[in-house]
Short mmCIF file of N, CA and C and ligand atoms in Angstrom, two decimals:
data_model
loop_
_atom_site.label_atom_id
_atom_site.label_comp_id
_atom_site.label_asym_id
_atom_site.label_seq_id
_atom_site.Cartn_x
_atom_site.Cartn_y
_atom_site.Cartn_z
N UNK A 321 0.85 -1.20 0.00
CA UNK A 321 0.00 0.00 0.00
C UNK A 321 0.89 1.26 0.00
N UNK A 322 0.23 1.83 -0.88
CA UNK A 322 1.18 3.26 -0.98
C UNK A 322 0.95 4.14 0.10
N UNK A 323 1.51 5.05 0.88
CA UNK A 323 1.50 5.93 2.22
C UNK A 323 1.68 7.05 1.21
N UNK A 324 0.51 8.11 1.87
CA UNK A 324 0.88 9.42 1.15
C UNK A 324 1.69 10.52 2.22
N UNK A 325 2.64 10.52 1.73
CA UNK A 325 3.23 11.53 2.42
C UNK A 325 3.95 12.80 2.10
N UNK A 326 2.64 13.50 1.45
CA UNK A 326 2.89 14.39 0.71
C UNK A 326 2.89 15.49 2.42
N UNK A 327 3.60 16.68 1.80
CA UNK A 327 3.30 17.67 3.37
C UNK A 327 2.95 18.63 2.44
N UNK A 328 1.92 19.18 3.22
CA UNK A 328 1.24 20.64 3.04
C UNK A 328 1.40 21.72 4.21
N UNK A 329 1.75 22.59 3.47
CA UNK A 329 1.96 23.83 4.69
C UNK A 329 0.95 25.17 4.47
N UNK A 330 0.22 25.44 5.27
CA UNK A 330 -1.03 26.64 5.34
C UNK A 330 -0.05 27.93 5.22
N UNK A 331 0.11 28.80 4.39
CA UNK A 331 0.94 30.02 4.48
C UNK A 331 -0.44 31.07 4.16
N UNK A 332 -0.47 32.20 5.41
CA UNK A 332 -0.92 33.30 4.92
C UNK A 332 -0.16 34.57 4.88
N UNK A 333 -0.45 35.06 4.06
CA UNK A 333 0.21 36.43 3.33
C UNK A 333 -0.45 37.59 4.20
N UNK A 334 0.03 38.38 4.74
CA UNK A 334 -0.87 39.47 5.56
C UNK A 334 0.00 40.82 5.49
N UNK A 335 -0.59 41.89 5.53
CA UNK A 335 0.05 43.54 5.40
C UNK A 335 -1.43 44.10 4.55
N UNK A 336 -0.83 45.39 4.67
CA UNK A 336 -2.01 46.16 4.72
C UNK A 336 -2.57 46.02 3.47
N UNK A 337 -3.52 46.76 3.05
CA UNK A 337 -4.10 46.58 1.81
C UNK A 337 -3.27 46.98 1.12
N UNK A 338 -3.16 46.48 -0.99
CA UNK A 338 -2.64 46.99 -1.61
C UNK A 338 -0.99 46.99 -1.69
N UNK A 339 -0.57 46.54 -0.77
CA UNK A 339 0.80 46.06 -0.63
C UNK A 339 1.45 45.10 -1.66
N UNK A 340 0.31 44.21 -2.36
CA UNK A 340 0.67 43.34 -3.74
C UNK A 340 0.43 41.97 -2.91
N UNK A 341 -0.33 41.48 -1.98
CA UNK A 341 -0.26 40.49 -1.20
C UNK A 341 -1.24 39.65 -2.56
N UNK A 342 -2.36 39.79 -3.61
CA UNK A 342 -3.19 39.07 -3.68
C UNK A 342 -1.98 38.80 -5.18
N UNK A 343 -1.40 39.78 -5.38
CA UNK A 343 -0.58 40.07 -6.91
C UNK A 343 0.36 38.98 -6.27
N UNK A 344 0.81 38.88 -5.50
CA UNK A 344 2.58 38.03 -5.00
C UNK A 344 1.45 36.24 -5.15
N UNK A 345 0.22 36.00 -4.60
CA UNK A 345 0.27 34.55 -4.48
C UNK A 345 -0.14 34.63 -6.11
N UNK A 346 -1.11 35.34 -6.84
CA UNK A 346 -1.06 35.29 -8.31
C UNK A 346 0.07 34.80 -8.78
N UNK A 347 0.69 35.66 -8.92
CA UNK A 347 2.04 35.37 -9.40
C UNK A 347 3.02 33.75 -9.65
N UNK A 348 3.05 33.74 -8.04
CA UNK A 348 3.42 32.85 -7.90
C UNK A 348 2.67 31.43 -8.06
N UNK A 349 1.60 31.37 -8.05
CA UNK A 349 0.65 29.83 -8.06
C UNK A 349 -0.01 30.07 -9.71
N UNK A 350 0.13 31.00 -10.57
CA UNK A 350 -0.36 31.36 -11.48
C UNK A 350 0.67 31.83 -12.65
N UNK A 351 1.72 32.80 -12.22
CA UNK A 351 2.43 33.18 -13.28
C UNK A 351 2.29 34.26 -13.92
N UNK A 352 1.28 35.01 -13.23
CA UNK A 352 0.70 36.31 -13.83
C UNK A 352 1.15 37.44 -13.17
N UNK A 353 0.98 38.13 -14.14
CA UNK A 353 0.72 39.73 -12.96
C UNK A 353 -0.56 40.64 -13.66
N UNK A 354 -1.61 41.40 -13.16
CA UNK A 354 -2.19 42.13 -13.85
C UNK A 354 -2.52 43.19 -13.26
N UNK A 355 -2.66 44.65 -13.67
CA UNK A 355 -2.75 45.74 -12.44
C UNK A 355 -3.63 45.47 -12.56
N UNK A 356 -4.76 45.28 -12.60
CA UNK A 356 -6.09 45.28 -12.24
C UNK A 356 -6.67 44.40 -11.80
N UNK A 357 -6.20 43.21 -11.21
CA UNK A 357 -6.59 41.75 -10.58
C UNK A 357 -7.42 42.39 -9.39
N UNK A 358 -8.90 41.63 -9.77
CA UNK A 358 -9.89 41.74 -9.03
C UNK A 358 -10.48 40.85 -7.91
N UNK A 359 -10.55 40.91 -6.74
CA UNK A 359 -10.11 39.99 -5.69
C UNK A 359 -10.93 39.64 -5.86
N UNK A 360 -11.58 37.71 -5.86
CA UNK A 360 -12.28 37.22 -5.56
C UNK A 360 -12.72 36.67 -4.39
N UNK A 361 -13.79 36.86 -3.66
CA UNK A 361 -13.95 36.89 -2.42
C UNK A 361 -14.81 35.23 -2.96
N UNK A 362 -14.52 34.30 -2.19
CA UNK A 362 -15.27 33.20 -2.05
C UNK A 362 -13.93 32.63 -2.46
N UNK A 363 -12.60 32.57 -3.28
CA UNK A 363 -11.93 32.04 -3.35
C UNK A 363 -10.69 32.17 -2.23
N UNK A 364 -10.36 30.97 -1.61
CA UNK A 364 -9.70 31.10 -0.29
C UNK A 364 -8.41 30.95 -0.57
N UNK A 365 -7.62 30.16 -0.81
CA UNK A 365 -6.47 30.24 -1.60
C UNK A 365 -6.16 29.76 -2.69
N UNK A 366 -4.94 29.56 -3.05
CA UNK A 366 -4.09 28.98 -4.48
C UNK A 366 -3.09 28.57 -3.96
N UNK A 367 -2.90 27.00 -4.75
CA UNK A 367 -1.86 26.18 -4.36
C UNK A 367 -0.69 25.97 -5.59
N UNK A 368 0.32 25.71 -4.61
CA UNK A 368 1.25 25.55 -5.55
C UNK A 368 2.40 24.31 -4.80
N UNK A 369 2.84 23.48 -5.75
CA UNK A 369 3.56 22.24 -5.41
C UNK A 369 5.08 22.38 -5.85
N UNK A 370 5.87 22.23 -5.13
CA UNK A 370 7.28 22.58 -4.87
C UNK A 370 8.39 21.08 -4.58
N UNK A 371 9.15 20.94 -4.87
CA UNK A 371 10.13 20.21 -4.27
C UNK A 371 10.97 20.71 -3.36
N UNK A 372 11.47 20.10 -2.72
CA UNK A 372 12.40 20.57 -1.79
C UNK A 372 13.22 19.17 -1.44
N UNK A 373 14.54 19.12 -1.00
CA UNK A 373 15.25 17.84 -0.43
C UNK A 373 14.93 16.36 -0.75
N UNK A 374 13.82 17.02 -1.98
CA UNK A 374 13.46 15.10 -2.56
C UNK A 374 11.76 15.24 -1.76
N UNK A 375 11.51 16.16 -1.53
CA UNK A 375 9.89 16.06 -0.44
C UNK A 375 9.15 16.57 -1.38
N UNK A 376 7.96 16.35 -1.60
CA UNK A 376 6.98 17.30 -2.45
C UNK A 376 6.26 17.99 -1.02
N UNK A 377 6.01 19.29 -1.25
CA UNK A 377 5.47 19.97 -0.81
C UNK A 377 4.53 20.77 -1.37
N UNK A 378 3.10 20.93 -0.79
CA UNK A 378 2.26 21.53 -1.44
C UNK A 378 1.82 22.81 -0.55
N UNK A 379 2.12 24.16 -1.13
CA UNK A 379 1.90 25.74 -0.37
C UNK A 379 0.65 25.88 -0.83
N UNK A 380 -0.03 26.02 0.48
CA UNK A 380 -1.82 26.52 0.40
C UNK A 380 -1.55 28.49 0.57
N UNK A 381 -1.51 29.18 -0.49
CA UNK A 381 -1.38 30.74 -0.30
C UNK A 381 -2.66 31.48 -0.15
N UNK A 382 -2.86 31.98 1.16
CA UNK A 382 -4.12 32.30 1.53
C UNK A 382 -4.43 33.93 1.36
N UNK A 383 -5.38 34.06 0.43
CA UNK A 383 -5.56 35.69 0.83
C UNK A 383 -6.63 35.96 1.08
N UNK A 384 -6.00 37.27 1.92
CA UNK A 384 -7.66 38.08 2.22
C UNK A 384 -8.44 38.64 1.83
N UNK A 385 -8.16 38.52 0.22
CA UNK A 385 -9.24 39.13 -0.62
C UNK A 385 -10.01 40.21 -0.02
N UNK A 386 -9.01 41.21 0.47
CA UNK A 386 -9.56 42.83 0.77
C UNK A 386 -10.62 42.90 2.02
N UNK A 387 -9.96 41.95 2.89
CA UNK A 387 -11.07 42.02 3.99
C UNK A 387 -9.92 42.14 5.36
N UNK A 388 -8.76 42.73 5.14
CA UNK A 388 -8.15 42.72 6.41
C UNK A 388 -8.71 43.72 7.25
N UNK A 389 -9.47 44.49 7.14
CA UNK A 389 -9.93 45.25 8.68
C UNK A 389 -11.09 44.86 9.33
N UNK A 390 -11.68 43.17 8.82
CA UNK A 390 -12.54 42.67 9.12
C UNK A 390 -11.89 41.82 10.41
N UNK A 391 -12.00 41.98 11.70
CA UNK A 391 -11.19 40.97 12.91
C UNK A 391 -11.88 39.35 12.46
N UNK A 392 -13.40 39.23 12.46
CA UNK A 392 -14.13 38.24 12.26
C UNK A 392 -13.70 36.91 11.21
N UNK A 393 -13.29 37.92 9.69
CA UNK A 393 -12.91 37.31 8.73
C UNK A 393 -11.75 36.56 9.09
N UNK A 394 -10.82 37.26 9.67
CA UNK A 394 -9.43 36.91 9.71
C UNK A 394 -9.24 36.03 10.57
N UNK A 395 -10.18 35.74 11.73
CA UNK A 395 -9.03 34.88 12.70
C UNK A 395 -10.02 33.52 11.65
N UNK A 396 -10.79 33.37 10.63
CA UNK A 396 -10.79 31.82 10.25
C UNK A 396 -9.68 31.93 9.22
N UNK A 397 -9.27 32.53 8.62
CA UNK A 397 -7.97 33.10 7.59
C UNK A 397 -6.92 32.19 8.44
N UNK A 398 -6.25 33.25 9.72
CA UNK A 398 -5.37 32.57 10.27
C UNK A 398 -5.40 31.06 10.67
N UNK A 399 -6.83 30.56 11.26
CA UNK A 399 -6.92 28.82 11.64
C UNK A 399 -5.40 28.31 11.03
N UNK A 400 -5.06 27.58 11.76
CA UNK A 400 -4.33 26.36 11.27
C UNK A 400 -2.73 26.82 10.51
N UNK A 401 -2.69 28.37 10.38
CA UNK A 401 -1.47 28.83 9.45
C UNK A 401 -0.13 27.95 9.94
N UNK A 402 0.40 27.83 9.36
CA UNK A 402 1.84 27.47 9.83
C UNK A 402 3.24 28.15 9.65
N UNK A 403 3.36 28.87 8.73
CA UNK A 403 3.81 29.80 8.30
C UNK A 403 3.58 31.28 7.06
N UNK A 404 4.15 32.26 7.71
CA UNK A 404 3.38 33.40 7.31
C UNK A 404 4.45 34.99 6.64
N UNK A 405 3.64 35.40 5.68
CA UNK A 405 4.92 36.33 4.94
C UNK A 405 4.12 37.67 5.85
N UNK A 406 5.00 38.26 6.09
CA UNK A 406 4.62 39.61 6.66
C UNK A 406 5.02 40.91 5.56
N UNK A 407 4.26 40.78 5.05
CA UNK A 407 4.62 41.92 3.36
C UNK A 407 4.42 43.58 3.56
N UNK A 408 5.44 44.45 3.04
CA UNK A 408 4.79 46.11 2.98
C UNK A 408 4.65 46.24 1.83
N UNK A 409 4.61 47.41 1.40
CA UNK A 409 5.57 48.15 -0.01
C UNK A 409 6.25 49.24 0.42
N UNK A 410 7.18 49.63 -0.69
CA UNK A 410 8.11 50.75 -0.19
C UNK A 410 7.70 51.49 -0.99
N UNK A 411 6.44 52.06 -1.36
CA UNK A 411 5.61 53.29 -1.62
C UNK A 411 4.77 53.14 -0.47
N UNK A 412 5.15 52.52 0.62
CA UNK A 412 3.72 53.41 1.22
C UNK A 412 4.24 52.94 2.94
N UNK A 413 4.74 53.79 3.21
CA UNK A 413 5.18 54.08 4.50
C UNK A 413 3.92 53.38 5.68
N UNK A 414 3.08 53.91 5.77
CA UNK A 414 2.19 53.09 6.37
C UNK A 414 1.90 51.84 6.59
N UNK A 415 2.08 51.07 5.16
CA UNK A 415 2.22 50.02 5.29
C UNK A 415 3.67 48.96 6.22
N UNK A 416 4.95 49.91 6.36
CA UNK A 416 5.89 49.29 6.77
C UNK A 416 5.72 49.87 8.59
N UNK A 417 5.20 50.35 8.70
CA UNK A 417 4.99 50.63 10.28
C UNK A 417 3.77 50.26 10.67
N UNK A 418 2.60 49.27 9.40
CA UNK A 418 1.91 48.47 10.46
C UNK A 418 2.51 47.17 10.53
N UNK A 419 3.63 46.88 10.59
CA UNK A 419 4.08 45.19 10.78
C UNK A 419 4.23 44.26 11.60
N UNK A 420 4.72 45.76 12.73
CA UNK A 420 4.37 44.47 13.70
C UNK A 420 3.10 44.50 14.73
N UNK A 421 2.17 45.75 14.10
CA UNK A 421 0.75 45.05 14.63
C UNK A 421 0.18 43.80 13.95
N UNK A 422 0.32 43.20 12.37
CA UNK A 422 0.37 42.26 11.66
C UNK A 422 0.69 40.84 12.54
N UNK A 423 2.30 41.28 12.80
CA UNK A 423 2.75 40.04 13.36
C UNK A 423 2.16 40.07 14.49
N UNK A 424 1.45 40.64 15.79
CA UNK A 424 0.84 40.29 16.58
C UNK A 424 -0.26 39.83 16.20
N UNK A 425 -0.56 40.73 15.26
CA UNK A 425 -2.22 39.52 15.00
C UNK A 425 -2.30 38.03 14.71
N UNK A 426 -1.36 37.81 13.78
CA UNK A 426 -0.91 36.75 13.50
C UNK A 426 -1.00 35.28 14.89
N UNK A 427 0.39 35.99 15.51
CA UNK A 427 0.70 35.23 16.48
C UNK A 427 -0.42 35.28 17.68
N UNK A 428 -1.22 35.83 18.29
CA UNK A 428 -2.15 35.77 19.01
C UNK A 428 -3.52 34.85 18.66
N UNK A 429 -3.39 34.73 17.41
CA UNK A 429 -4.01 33.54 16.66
C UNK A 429 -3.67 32.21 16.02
N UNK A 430 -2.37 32.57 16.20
CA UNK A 430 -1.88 31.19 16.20
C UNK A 430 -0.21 30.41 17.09
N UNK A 431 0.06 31.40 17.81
CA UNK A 431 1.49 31.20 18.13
C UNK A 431 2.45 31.72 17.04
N UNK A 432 3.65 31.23 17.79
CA UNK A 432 5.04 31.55 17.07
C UNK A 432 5.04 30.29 15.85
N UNK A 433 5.22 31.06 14.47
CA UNK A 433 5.09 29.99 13.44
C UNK A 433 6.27 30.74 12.73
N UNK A 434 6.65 30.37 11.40
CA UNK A 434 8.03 30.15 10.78
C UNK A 434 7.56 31.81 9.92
N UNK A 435 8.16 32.91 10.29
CA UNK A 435 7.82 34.09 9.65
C UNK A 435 8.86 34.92 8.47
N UNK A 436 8.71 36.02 7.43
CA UNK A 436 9.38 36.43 6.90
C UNK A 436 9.01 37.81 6.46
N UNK A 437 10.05 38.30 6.44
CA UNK A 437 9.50 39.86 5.66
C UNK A 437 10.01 40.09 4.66
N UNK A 438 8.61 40.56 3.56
CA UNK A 438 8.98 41.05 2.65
C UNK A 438 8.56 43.02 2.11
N UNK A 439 9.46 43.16 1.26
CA UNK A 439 9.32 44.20 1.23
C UNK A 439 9.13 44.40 -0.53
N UNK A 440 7.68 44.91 -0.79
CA UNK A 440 7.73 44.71 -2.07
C UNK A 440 7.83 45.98 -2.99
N UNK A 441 7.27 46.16 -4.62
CA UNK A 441 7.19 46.99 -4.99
C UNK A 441 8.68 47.75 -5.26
N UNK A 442 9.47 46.54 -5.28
CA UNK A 442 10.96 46.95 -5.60
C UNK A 442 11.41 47.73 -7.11
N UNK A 443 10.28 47.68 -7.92
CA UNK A 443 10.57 48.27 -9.11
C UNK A 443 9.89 50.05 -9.37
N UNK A 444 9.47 50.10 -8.07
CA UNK A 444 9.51 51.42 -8.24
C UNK A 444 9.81 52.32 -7.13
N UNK A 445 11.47 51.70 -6.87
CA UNK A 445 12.21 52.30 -5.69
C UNK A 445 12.36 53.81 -6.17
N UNK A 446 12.43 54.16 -6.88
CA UNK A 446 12.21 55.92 -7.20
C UNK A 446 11.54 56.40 -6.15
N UNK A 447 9.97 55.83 -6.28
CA UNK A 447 8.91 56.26 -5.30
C UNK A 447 8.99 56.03 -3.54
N UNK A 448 10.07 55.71 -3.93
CA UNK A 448 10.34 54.86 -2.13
C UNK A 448 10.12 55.85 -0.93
N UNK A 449 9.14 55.70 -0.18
CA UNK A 449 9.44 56.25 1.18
C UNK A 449 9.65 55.62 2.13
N UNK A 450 10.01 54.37 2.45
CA UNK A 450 10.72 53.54 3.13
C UNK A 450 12.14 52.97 2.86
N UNK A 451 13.09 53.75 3.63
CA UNK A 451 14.72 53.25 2.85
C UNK A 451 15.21 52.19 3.59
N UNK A 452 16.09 52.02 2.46
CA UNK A 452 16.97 50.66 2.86
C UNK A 452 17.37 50.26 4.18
N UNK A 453 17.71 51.48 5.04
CA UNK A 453 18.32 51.29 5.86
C UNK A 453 17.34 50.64 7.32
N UNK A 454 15.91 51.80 6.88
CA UNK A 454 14.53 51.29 7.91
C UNK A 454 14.61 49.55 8.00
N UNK A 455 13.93 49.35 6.45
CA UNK A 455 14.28 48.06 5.90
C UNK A 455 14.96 47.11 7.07
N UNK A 456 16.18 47.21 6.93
CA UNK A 456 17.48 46.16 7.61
C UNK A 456 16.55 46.64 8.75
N UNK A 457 16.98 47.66 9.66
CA UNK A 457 16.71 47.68 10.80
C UNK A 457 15.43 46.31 11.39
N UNK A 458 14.22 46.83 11.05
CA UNK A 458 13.05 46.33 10.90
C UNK A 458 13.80 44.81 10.82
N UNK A 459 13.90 44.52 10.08
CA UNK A 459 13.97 42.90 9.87
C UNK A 459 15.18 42.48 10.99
N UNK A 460 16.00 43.36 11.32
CA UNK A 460 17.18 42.85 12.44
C UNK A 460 16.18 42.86 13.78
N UNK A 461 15.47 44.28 14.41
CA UNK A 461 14.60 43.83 15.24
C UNK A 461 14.07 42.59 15.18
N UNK A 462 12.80 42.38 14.19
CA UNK A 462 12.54 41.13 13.83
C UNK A 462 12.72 40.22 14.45
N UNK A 463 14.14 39.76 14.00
CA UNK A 463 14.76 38.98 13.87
C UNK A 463 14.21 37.72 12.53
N UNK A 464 14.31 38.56 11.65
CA UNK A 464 13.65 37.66 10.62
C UNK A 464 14.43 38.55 9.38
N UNK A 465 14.18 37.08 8.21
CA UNK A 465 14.64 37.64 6.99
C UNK A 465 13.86 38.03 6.61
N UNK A 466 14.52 39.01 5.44
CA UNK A 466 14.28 40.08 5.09
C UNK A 466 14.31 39.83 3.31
N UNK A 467 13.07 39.42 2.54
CA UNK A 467 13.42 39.81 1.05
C UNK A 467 12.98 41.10 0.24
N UNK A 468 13.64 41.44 -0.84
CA UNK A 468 13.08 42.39 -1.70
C UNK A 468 12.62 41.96 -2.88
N UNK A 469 11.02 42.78 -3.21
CA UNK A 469 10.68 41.96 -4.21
C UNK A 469 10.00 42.59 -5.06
N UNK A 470 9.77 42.04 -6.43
CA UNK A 470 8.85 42.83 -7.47
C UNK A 470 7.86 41.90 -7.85
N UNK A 471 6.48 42.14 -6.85
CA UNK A 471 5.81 40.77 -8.04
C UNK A 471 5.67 41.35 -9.36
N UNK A 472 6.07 42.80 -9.80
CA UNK A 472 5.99 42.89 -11.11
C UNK A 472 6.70 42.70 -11.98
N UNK A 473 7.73 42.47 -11.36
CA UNK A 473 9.20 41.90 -12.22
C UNK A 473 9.91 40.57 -12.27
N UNK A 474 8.58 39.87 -11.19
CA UNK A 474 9.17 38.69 -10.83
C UNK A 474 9.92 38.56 -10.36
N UNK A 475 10.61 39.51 -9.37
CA UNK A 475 12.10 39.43 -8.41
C UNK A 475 11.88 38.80 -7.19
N UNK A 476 12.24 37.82 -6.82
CA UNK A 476 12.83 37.08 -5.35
C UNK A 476 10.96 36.52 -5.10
N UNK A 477 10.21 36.30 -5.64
CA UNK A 477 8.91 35.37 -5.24
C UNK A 477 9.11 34.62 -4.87
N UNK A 478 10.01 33.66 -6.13
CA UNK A 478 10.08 32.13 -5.73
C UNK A 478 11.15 32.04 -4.40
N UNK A 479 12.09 32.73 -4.18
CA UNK A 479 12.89 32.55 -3.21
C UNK A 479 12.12 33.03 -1.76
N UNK A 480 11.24 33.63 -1.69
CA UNK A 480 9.91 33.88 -0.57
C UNK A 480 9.49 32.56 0.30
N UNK A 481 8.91 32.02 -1.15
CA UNK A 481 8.25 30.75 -0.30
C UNK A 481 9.36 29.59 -0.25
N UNK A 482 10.15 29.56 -0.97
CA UNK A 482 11.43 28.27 -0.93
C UNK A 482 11.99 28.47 0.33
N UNK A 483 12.38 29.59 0.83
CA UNK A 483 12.58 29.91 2.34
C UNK A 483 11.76 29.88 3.33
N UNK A 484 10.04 29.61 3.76
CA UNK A 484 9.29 29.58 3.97
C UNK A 484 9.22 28.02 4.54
N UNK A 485 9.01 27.84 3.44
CA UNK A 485 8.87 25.81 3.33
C UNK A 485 9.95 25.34 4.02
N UNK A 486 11.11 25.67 3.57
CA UNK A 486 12.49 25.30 4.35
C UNK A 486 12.98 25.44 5.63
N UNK A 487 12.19 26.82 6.04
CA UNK A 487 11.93 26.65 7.58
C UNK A 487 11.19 26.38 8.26
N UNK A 488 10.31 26.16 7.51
CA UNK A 488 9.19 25.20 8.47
C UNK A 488 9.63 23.50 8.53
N UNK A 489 10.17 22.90 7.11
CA UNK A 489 10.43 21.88 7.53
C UNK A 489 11.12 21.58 8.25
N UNK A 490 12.74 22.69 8.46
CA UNK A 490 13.58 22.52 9.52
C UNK A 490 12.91 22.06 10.66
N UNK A 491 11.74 23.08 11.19
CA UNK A 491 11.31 23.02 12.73
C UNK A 491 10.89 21.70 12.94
N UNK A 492 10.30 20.87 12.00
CA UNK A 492 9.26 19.89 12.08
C UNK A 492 9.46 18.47 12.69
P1 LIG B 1054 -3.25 43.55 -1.78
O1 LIG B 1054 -4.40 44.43 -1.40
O2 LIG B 1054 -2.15 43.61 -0.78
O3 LIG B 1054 -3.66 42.15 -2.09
O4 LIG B 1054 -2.60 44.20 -3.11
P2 LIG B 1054 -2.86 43.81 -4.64
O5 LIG B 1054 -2.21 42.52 -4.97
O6 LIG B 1054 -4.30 43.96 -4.96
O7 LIG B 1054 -1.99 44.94 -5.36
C1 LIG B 1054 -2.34 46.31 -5.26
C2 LIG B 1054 -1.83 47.03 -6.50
O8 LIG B 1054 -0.40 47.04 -6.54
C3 LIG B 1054 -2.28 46.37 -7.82
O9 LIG B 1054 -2.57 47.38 -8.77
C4 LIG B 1054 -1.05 45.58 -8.24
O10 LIG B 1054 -0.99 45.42 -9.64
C5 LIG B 1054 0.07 46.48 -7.74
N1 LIG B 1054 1.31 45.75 -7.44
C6 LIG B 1054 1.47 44.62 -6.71
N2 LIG B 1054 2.77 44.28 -6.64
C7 LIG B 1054 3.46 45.20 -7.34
C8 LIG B 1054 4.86 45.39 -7.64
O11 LIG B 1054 5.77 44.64 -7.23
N3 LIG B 1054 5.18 46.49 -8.38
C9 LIG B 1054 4.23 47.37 -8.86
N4 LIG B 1054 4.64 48.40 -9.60
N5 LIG B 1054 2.91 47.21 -8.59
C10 LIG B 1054 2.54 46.14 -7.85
#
């Protein structure tokens, strides 16, 4: 008899609205980018199947389809997460100083799980009001890595969740 031992890991994506959170799991479980991707609310996530060390792994990418200031919505969002991207953009300052109310929400709903920060919207560092240097800081507090990314350019996605998966399986 065959044993399935496939592993699945629950990842939700969380930061403020508009940060590129619904554009980054597109992307990545899809291959797309479109400015105008219209959130579908009834669809809960998109999966995507990965190798790693000879393991198949399957990433459940959960979004909130534009309902993060809903408390109600979110803690069934969080259920069960196991690991989680903590995303800004660096057009929008706001977004990088709500992070670690994020990561408390997070963790008050589910514990300490395998976390990362990203910082997106890397292709239009012109516009940046969050610098490099905030950046590091932030993620050294943390104590978490730190990627930069373009889901519009396709920069560092796949290396997001490959680091993700990899530390969660470490813990496991
Ligand atoms: P969410 O609310 O966090 O899920 O954000 P969305 O995924 O809906 O993205 C908000 C807007 O930012 C959309 O118009 C996206 O096309 C755009 N966007 C997302 N990521 C990037 C990026 O890396 N660069 C640029 N220039 N635009 C992006």
């Amino acid at each position: 008899m065959e044993e399935d031992l496939e592993i699945a890991i629950k990842v939700v994506i969380v930061g403020n609205g508009a940060v590129g959170k619904s554009s980054m799991i597109q992307r990545y479980c899809k291959g797309i980018f479109t400015k105008d991707y219209k959130k579908t609310i009834g669809v809960d996530f998109l999966e995507k199947e990965i190798e790693l060390d000879g393991e198949e792994i399957r990433l459940m990418l959960w979004d909130t389809a534009g309902q993060e200031e809903f408390d109600s919505i979110t803690r069934a969002y969080y259920r069960g997460a196991q690991a989680c991207v903590l995303a800004f953009s660096i057009t929008d300052r706001a977004s990088f100083e709500a992070i670690d109310s994020w990561k408390k929400k997070v963790e008050v709903e589910v514990g300490e799980i395998p976390m990362v920060l990203v910082q997106n919207k890397l292709d239009l560092i012109d516009e940046a009001c969050v610098s490099e240097e905030d950046c590091e800081l932030l993620a050294q507090r943390l104590k978490m890595e730190l990627f930069k990314t373009s889901v519009k350019d396709n920069l560092n996605i796949d290396s997001v969740f490959e680091y993700l998966a990899e530390t969660y399986l470490s813990h496991m």
